[in-house]
CSV table of C-alpha atoms in Angstrom, one decimal:
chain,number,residue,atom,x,y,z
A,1,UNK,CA,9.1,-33.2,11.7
A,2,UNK,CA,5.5,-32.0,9.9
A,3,UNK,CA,5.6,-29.2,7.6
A,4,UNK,CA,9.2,-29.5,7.2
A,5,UNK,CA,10.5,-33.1,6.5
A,6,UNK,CA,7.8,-33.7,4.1
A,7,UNK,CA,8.6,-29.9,2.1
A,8,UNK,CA,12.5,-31.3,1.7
A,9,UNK,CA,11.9,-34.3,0.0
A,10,UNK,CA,14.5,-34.4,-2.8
A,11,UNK,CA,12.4,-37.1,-5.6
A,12,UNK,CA,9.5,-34.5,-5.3
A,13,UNK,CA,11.7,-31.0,-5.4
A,14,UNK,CA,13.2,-33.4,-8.7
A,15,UNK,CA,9.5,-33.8,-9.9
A,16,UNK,CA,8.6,-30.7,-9.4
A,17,UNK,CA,11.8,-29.4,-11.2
A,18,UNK,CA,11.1,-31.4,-14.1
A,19,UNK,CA,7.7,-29.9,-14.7
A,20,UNK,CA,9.2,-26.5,-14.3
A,21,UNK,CA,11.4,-27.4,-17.1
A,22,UNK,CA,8.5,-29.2,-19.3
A,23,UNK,CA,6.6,-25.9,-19.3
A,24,UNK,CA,8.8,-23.0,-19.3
A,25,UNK,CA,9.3,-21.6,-22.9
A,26,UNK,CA,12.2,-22.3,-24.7
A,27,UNK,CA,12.7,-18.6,-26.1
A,28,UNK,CA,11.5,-17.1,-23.0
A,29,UNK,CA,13.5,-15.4,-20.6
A,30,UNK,CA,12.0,-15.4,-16.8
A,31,UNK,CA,12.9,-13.5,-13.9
A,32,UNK,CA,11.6,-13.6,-10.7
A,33,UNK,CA,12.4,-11.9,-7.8
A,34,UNK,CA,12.5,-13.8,-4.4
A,35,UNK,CA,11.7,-10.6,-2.0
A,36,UNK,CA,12.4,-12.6,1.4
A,37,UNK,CA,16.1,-13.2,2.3
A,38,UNK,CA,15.0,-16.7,4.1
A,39,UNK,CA,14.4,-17.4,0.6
A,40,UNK,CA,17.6,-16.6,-0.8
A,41,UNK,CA,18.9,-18.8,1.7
A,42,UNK,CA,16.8,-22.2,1.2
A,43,UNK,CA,17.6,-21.5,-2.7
A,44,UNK,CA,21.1,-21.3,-1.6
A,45,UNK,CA,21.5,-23.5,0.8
A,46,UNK,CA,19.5,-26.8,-1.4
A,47,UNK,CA,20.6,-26.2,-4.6
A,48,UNK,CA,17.0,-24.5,-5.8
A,49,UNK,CA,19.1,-22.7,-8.6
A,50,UNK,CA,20.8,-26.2,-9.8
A,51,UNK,CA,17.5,-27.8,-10.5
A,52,UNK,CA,16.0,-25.0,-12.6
A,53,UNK,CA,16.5,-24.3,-16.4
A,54,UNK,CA,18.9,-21.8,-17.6
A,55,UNK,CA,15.8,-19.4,-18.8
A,56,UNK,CA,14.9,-19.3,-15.0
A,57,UNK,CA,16.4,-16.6,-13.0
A,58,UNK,CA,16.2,-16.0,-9.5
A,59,UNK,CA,17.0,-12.2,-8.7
A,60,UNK,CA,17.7,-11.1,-4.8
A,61,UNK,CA,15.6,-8.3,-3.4
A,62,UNK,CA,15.3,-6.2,0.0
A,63,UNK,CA,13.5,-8.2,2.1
A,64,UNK,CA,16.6,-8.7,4.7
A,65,UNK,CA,15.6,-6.0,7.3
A,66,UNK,CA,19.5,-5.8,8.1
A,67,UNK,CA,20.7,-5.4,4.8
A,68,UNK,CA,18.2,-2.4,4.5
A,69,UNK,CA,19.3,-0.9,7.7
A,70,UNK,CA,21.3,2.2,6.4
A,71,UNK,CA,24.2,3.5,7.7
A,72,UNK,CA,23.2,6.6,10.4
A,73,UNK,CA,20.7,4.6,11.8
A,74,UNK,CA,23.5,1.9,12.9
A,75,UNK,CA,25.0,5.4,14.1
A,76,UNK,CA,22.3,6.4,16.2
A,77,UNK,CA,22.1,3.7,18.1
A,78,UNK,CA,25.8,3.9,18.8
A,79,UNK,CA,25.8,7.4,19.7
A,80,UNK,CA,23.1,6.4,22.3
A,81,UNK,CA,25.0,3.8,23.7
A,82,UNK,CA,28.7,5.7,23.9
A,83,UNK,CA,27.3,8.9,24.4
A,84,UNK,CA,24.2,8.9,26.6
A,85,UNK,CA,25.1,6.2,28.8
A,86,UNK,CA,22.0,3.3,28.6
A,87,UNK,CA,22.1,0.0,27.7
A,88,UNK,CA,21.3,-0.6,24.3
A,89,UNK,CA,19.9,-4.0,23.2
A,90,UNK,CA,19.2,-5.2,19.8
A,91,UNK,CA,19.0,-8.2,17.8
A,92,UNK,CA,22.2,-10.3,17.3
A,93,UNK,CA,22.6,-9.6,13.3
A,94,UNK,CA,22.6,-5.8,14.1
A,95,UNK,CA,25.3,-5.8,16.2
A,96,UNK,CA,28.0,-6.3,13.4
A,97,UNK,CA,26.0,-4.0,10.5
A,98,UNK,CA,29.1,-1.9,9.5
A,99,UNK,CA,28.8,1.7,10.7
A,100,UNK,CA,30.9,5.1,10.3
A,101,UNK,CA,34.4,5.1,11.2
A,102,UNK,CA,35.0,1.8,10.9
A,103,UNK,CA,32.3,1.2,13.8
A,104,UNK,CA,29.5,-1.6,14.7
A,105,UNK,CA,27.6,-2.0,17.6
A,106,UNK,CA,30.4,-5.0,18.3
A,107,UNK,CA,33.5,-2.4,18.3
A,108,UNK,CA,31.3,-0.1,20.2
A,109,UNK,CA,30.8,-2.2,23.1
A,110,UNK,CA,33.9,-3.2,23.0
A,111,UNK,CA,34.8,0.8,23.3
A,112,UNK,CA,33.0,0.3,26.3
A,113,UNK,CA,29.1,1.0,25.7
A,114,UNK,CA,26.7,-1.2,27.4
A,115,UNK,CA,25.6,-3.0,24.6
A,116,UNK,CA,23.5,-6.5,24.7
A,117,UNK,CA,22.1,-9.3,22.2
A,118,UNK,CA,18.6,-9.9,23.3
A,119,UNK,CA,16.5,-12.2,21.5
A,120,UNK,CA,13.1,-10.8,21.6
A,121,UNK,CA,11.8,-7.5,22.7
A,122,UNK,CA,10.6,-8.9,26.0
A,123,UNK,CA,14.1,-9.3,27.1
A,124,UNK,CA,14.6,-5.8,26.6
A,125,UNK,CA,11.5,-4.8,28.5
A,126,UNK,CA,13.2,-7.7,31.1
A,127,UNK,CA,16.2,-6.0,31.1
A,128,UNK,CA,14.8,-2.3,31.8
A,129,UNK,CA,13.3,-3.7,35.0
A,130,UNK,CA,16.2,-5.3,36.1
A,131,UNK,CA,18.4,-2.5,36.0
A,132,UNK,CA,16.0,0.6,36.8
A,133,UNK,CA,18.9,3.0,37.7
A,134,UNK,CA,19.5,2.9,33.9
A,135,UNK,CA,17.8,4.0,31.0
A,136,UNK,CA,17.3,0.7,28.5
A,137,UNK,CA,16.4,1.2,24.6
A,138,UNK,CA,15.7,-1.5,22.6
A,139,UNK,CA,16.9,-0.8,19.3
A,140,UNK,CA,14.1,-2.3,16.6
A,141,UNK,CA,14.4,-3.5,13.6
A,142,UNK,CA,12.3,-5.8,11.2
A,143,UNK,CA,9.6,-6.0,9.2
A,144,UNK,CA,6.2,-6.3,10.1
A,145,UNK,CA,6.9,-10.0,11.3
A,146,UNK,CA,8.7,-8.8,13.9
A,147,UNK,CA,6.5,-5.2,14.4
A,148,UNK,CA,4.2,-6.6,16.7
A,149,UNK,CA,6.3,-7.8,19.4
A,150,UNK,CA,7.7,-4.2,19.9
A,151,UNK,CA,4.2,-3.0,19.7
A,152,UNK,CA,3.4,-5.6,22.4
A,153,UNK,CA,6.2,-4.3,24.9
A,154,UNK,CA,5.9,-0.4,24.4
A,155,UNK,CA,2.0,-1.4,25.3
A,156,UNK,CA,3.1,-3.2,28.4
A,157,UNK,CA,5.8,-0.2,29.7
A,158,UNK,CA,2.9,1.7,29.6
A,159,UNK,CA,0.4,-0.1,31.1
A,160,UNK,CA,3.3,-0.6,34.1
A,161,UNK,CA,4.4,3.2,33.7
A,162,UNK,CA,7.8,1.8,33.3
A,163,UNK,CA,10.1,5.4,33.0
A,164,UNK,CA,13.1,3.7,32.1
A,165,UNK,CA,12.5,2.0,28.9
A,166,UNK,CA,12.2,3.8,25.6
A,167,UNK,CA,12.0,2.2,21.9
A,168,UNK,CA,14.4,3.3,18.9
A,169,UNK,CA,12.2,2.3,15.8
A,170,UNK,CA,13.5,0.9,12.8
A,171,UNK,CA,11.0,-0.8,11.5
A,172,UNK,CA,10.0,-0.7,7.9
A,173,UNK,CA,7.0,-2.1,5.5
A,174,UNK,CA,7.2,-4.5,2.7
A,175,UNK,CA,5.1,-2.9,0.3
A,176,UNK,CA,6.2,0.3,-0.3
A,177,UNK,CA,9.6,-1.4,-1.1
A,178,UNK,CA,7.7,-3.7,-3.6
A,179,UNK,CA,6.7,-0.4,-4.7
A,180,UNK,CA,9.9,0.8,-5.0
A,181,UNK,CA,11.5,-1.4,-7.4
A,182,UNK,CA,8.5,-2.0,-9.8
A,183,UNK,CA,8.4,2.3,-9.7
A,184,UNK,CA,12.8,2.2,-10.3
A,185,UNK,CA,13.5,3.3,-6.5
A,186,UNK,CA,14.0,6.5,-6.4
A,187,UNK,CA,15.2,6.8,-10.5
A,188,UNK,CA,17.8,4.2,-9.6
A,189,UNK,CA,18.6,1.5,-11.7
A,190,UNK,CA,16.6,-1.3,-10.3
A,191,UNK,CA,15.8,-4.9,-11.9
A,192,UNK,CA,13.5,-6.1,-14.6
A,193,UNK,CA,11.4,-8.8,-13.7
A,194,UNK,CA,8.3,-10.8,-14.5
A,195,UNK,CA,7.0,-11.6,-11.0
A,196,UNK,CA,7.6,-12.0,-7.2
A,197,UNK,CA,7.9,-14.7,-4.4
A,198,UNK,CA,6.3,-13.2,-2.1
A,199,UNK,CA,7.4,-13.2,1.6
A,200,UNK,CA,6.1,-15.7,4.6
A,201,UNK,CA,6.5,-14.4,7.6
A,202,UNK,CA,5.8,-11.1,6.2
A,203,UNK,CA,2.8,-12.2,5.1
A,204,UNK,CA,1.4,-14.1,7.7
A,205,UNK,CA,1.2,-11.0,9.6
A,206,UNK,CA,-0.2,-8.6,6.6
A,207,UNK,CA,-2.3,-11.8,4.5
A,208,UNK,CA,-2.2,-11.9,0.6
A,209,UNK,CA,-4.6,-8.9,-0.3
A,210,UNK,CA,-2.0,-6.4,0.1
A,211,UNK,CA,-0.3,-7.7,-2.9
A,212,UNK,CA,-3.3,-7.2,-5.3
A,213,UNK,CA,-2.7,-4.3,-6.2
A,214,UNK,CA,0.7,-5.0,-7.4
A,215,UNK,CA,-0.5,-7.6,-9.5
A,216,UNK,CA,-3.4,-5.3,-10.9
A,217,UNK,CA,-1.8,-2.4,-10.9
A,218,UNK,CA,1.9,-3.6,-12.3
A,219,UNK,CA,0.5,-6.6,-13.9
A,220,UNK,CA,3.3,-8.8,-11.8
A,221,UNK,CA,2.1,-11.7,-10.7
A,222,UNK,CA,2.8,-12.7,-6.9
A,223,UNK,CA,3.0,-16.3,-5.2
A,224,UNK,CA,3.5,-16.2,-1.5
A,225,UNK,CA,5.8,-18.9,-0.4
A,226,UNK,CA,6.9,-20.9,2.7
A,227,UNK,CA,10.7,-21.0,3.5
A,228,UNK,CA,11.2,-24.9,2.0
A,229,UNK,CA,13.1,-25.9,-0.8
A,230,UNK,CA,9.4,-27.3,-2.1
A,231,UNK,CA,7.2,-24.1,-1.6
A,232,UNK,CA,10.3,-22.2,-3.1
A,233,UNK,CA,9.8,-24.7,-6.8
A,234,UNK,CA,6.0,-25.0,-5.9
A,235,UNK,CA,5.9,-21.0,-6.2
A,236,UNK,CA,8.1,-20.8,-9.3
A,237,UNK,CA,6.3,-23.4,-11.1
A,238,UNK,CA,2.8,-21.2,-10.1
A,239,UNK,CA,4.8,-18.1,-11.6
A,240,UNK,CA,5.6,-19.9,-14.3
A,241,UNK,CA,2.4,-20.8,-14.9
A,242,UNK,CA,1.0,-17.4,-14.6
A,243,UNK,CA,3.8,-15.8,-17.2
A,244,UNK,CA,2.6,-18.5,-19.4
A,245,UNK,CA,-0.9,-17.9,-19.3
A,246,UNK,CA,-0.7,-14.2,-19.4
A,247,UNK,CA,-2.1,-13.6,-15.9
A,248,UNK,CA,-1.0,-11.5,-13.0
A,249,UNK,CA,-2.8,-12.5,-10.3
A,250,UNK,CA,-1.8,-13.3,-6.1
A,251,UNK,CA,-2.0,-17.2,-5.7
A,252,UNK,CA,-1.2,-18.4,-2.0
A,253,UNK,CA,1.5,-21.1,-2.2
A,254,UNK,CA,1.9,-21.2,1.6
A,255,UNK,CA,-2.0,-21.7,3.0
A,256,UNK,CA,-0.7,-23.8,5.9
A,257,UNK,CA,0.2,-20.3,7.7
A,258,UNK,CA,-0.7,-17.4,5.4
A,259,UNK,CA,-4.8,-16.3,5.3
A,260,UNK,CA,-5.9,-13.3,2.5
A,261,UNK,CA,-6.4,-11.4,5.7
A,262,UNK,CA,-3.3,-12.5,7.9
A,263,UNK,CA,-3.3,-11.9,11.5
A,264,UNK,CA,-6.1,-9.3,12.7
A,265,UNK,CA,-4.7,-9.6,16.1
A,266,UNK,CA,-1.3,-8.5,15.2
A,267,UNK,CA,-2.1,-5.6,13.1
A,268,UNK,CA,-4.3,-4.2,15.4
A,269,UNK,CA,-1.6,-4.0,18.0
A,270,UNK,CA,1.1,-2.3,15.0
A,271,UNK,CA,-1.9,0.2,14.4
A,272,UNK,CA,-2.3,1.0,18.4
A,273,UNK,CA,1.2,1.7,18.4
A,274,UNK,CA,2.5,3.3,15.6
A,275,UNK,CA,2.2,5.7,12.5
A,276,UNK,CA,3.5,6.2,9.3
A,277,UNK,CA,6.7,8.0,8.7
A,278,UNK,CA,6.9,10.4,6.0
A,279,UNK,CA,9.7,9.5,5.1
A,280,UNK,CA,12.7,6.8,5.8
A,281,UNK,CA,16.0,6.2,3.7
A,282,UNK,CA,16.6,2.4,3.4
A,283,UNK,CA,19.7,0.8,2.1
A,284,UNK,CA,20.4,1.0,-1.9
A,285,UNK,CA,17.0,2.4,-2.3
A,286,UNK,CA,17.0,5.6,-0.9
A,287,UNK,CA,14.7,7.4,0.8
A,288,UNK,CA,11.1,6.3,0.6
A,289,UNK,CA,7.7,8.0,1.6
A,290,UNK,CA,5.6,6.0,3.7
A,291,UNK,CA,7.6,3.1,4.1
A,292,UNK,CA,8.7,2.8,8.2
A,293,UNK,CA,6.8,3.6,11.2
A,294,UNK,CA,7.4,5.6,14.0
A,295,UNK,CA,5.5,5.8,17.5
A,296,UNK,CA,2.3,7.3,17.6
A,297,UNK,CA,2.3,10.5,20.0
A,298,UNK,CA,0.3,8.5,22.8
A,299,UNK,CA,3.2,6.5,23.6
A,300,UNK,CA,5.4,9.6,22.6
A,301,UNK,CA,7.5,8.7,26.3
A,302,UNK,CA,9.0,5.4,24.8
A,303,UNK,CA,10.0,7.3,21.3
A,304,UNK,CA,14.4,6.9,21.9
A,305,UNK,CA,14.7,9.6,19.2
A,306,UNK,CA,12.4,12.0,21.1
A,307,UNK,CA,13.3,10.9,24.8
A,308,UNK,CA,17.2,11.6,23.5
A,309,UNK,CA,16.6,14.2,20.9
A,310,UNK,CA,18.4,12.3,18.4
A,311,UNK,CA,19.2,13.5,14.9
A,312,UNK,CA,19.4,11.6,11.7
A,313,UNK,CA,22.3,12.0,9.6
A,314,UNK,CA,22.4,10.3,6.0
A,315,UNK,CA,25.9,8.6,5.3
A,316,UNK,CA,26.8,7.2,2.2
A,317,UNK,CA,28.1,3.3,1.5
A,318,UNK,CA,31.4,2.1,1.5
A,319,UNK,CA,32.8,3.1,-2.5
A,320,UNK,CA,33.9,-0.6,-2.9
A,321,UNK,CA,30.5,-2.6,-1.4
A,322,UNK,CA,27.7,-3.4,-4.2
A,323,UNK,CA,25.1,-4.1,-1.6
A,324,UNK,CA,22.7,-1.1,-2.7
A,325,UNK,CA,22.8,-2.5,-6.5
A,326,UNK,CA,22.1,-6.2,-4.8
A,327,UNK,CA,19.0,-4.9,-2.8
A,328,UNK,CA,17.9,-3.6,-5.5
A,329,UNK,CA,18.3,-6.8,-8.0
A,330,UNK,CA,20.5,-4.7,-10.5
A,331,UNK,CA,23.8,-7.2,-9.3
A,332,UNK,CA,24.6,-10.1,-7.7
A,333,UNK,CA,27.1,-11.0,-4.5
A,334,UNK,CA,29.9,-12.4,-7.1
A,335,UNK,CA,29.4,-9.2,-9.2
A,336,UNK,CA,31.2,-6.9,-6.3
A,337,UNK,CA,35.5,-7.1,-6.3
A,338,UNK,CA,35.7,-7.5,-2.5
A,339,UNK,CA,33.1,-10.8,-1.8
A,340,UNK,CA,34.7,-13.2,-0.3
A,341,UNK,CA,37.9,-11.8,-0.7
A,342,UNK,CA,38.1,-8.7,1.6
A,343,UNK,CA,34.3,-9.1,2.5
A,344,UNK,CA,33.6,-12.3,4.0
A,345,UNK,CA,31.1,-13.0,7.3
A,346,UNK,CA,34.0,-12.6,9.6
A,347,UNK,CA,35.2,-9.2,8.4
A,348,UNK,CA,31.9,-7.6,6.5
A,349,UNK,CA,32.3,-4.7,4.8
A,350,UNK,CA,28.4,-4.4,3.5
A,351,UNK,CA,25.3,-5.5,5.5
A,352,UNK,CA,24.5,-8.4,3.2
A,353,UNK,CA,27.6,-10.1,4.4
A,354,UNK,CA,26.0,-9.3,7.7
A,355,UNK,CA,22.7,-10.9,7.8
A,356,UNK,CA,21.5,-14.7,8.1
A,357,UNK,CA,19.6,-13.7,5.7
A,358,UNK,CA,22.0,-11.7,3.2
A,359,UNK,CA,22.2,-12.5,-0.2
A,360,UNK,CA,25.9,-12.4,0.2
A,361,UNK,CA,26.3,-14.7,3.5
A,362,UNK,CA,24.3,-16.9,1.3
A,363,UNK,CA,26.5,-16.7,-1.6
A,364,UNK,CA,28.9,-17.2,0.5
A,365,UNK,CA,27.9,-19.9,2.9
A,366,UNK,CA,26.6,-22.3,0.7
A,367,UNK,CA,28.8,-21.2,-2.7
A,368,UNK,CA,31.7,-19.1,-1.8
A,369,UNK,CA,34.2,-20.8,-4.2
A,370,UNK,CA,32.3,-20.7,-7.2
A,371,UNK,CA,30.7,-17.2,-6.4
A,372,UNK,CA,34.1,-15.5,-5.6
A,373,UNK,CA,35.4,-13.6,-9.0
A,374,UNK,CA,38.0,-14.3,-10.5
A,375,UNK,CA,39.3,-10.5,-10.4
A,376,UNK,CA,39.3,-9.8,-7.0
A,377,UNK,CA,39.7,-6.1,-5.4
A,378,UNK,CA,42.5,-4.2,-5.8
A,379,UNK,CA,45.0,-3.4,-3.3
A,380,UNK,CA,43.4,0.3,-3.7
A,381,UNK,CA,39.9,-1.1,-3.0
A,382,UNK,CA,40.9,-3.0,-0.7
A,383,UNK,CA,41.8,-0.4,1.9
A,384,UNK,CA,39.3,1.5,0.7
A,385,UNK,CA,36.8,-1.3,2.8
């Protein structure tokens, strides 16, 4: 298949490794954070991290839009659902994000809320005029990859003057999380490191220039990547490169898809629609100025958390789940006591577990028995989870 077979061929990802290992420096230490969890996954899942020297670290960051989801937002959306009596649709990872009491959107359905998978946002729009005796909310999530489609469909309700749809937004932006761990997050302990892969999707939405500024201002160079076990060594090898060399500058690994200016089309749809938010809490970061949008006041009808009058609540993580310190690179999945053990994909206690693109699940899925610690959690800890 093009632009897949050809970026999984295992004598060039060797070639490639090789040359990684001719040119990295002995007495050198590198760290690069992979921002994108489809990342973490395709160095998971073929062995990236096996075909790299030991001076070569690859360090998780928040660029899983679940695993950033925080806790009363989860709650919202089930206190629409059991409490106000619509149908509440989301996307199939965020139905088993771990809420208060013990909740997801899962047990909540089964608690009896009307509560559907959907896999776009025009099934939600579909499913609002289907069933016009009920008020529908599509519950959004993402980052800006998947911005634009809700954009697309509170445009459309609109245009219809469709009363029975409304939009709880969830969406947040990649930069100001960037931001956030160069900055220390909110004066928590984030993680050192020398450089980024920089997202795909993400990026062939927002284009490469939005990273300049990191590299300028931080001096941290940035290589955007496709999802391939080849892009992921190409753009290591580049960062390598750059570290070397002293640079910090934003090189484009993945020019099949991603342009400097990324998809005009698309962000002048996210602009139409929404605003900044002055402020958003995200998952082991805290809360962050400017990072999330909300919908402008022109389309102020299809706003869930006016229509509803919802109010946001901040709730802590479990005591016993690491997945703040793992979004923020500060730890890794086999550096919490209850992976794999009491926190596996079919019982998650954290959202990384969560995800298909978790740093845990990934951990996990492709590395569970040599990832699990050997000191597992407590009986104490356990029921803690």
């Amino acid at each position: 298949m093009k632009y897949i077979d050809e970026f999984r061929d295992g004598d060039l990802a060797r070639h490639i490794a090789e040359r990684i290992a001719a040119e990295v420096k002995p007495d050198h230490q590198y760290r690069f954070m992979e921002f994108c969890g489809g990342h973490t996954h395709a160095i998971s899942r073929y062995g990236v991290l096996e075909l790299l020297p030991p001076n070569v670290r690859m360090i998780h960051g928040p660029g899983c839009p679940v695993c950033v989801l925080p806790i009363g937002r989860v709650d919202l959306a089930i206190e629409l659902a059991l409490q106000h009596d619509v149908i509440l649709c989301t996307y199939g990872d965020t139905m088993r994000v771990p809420a208060s009491g013990g909740l997801s959107l899962t047990k909540a359905k089964a608690r009896g809320g009307d509560i559907r998978m959907v896999y776009s946002a025009g099934d939600a729009l579909q499913l609002a005029r289907d069933n016009p005796e009920k008020q529908v909310v599509f519950f959004a999530i993402g980052f800006e990859t998947t911005t634009p489609p809700t954009a697309l469909v509170i445009r459309e309700a609109a245009a219809s003057g469709l009363k029975n749809f409304s939009v709880m937004c969830s969406h947040v932006l990649t930069p100001p999380a960037i931001r956030a761990i160069l900055d220390g997050a909110d004066a928590r302990e984030t993680a050192e490191i020398e450089g980024f892969v920089g997202p795909a999707h993400v990026s062939v939405v927002i284009g490469s220039d939005p990273y300049a500024k990191f590299a300028q201002e931080y001096q941290k160079p940035v290589v955007i990547a496709g999802f391939e076990p080849l892009d992921v060594l190409q753009a290591i090898l580049m960062l390598v490169r750059q570290v070397n060399d002293g640079r910090a500058e934003v090189e484009n690994e993945f020019t099949r898809a991603v342009t400097p200016q990324g998809n005009l089309n698309a962000q002048a749809v996210m602009d139409d629609v929404f605003e900044l938010r002055e402020a958003f809490e995200w998952r082991g970061l805290g809360s962050m100025p400017l990072s999330a949008l909300q919908i402008r006041e022109k389309y102020r009808e299809y706003d869930a958390e006016r229509r509803f009058n919802l109010s946001y609540r901040s709730v802590p993580d479990n005591k016993a789940c690491e997945c703040g310190a793992i979004l923020r690179g500060v730890k890794e999945p086999r550096d919490c006591k209850i992976f794999g053990t009491v926190c596996t994909p079919e019982n998650p206690v954290g959202s990384c577990m969560v995800s298909s693109e978790g740093a845990c699940a990934a951990h996990y899925t492709y590395g569970r028995f040599r990832d699990i610690p050997v000191v597992a959690a407590s009986p104490e800890e356990a029921v803690q989870a």
